[in-house]
Short mmCIF file of C-alpha atoms and ligand atoms in Angstrom, two decimals:
data_model
loop_
_atom_site.label_atom_id
_atom_site.label_comp_id
_atom_site.label_asym_id
_atom_site.label_seq_id
_atom_site.Cartn_x
_atom_site.Cartn_y
_atom_site.Cartn_z
CA MET A 1 0.00 0.00 0.00
CA SER A 2 1.32 3.36 -0.88
CA PRO A 3 0.17 6.55 0.72
CA ARG A 4 -1.85 8.54 -1.63
CA ARG A 5 -0.63 11.97 -2.53
CA SER A 6 -3.29 14.44 -1.82
CA ARG A 7 -1.44 17.20 -3.53
CA ARG A 8 -2.20 17.45 -7.16
CA ARG A 9 0.54 19.77 -8.20
CA ASP A 10 1.63 18.91 -11.68
CA PRO A 11 5.11 20.26 -12.44
CA PHE A 12 4.32 20.00 -16.12
CA ASP A 13 1.19 21.99 -16.18
CA ARG A 14 -0.49 21.49 -19.47
CA GLY A 15 -2.08 24.87 -19.45
CA GLY A 16 -5.54 23.55 -18.94
CA ARG A 17 -6.56 23.36 -22.54
CA ALA A 18 -6.29 19.66 -23.21
CA GLY A 19 -8.25 17.87 -25.84
CA THR A 20 -5.99 18.16 -28.80
CA ALA A 21 -4.93 14.74 -29.92
CA ARG A 22 -1.26 15.28 -30.02
CA PRO A 23 0.67 12.11 -30.73
CA VAL A 24 3.16 12.34 -27.91
CA GLY A 25 5.59 14.58 -26.18
CA GLY A 26 5.38 16.07 -22.77
CA THR A 27 1.84 15.14 -22.00
CA VAL A 28 2.78 12.01 -20.12
CA THR A 29 5.29 12.41 -17.38
CA GLY A 30 7.33 9.57 -16.08
CA ILE A 31 10.64 7.81 -16.08
CA GLU A 32 11.99 6.57 -19.34
CA ASN A 33 14.26 3.65 -19.94
CA VAL A 34 15.44 1.94 -23.06
CA GLU A 35 15.14 -1.81 -22.94
CA GLU A 36 16.50 -4.20 -25.44
CA GLY A 37 14.21 -6.98 -26.46
CA SER A 38 14.42 -9.77 -28.94
CA ASP A 39 12.60 -7.54 -31.34
CA GLY A 40 14.73 -4.47 -30.94
CA GLU A 41 15.07 -1.57 -28.57
CA TRP A 42 12.04 -0.28 -26.77
CA VAL A 43 11.52 2.87 -24.85
CA VAL A 44 9.70 2.04 -21.66
CA ARG A 45 8.13 4.84 -19.73
CA THR A 46 6.64 4.36 -16.32
CA VAL A 47 3.54 6.44 -15.83
CA THR A 48 1.37 6.96 -12.82
CA GLY A 49 -1.80 6.87 -14.83
CA GLY A 50 -3.00 9.96 -13.06
CA GLY A 51 -4.18 13.00 -14.89
CA THR A 52 -6.05 11.13 -17.57
CA ASP A 53 -9.47 9.64 -17.99
CA LYS A 54 -8.42 7.35 -20.75
CA VAL A 55 -8.82 3.63 -20.54
CA TYR A 56 -6.16 1.70 -22.37
CA ARG A 57 -6.10 -1.90 -23.40
CA CYS A 58 -3.06 -3.89 -22.49
CA PRO A 59 -1.83 -5.93 -25.47
CA GLY A 60 -0.40 -8.51 -23.10
CA CYS A 61 -3.58 -9.65 -21.39
CA GLN A 62 -6.22 -7.79 -23.39
CA GLN A 63 -7.54 -6.29 -20.18
CA GLU A 64 -8.30 -2.66 -19.69
CA ILE A 65 -5.99 -0.36 -17.81
CA GLN A 66 -8.21 1.91 -15.80
CA PRO A 67 -7.45 5.60 -15.29
CA GLY A 68 -5.19 6.11 -12.33
CA THR A 69 -3.51 2.74 -12.68
CA PRO A 70 0.26 2.96 -12.80
CA HIS A 71 1.48 1.22 -15.92
CA LEU A 72 4.04 1.33 -18.69
CA VAL A 73 4.00 3.02 -22.03
CA THR A 74 6.33 1.49 -24.56
CA TRP A 75 7.26 2.18 -28.11
CA PRO A 76 10.00 1.08 -30.47
CA ASN A 77 13.16 3.08 -30.15
CA TRP A 78 13.47 3.95 -33.77
CA ALA A 79 12.30 6.68 -36.07
CA ASP A 80 8.55 7.17 -35.91
CA GLY A 81 8.41 4.58 -33.19
CA GLU A 82 6.34 6.85 -31.02
CA GLY A 83 3.41 6.22 -33.29
CA GLU A 84 3.50 2.64 -32.07
CA ARG A 85 2.97 3.46 -28.45
CA ARG A 86 1.33 0.76 -26.35
CA HIS A 87 0.12 0.82 -22.80
CA TRP A 88 1.00 -2.24 -20.75
CA HIS A 89 0.51 -3.49 -17.26
CA GLY A 90 3.96 -3.68 -15.74
CA GLY A 91 3.66 -7.38 -15.15
CA CYS A 92 2.48 -8.10 -18.66
CA TRP A 93 5.40 -6.22 -20.16
CA ARG A 94 7.83 -8.18 -18.01
CA LYS A 95 6.24 -11.42 -19.09
CA ARG A 96 6.63 -10.38 -22.67
CA VAL A 97 10.29 -9.65 -22.17
CA ASP A 98 10.90 -12.81 -20.21
CA ARG A 99 9.13 -14.97 -22.69
CA GLY A 100 11.30 -17.69 -24.07
CA PRO A 101 14.50 -19.15 -22.68
CA GLY A 102 16.53 -16.30 -24.05
CA ARG A 103 17.33 -17.76 -27.38
CA THR A 104 18.51 -15.13 -29.71
CA ARG A 105 18.78 -15.78 -33.35
CA TYR A 106 20.91 -13.54 -35.42
ZN1 ZN B 201 -2.02 -6.62 -18.95
#
């Protein structure tokens, strides 16, 4: 159990006027890592899930990720990869990465 932050101070204030469907960039705050998978490099961003009303569908388990649920946003780490963004449960992403005995075929 984690104590809930009652403060809702967003350091990256969006200026209130949301609603434009911008592809990416600055609207989701979080920590970014680059992970290497069998299918290339992936940017993995941890998000709190706060500040949005959107429900996402996790491609790992096909379940919905409810607003306010901390999860991961991933996309391929190559040009235009951000268009391929996917929202994953943390556990589902790990399972994806761990899948297989680590065979790599080059
Ligand atoms: Zn999932």
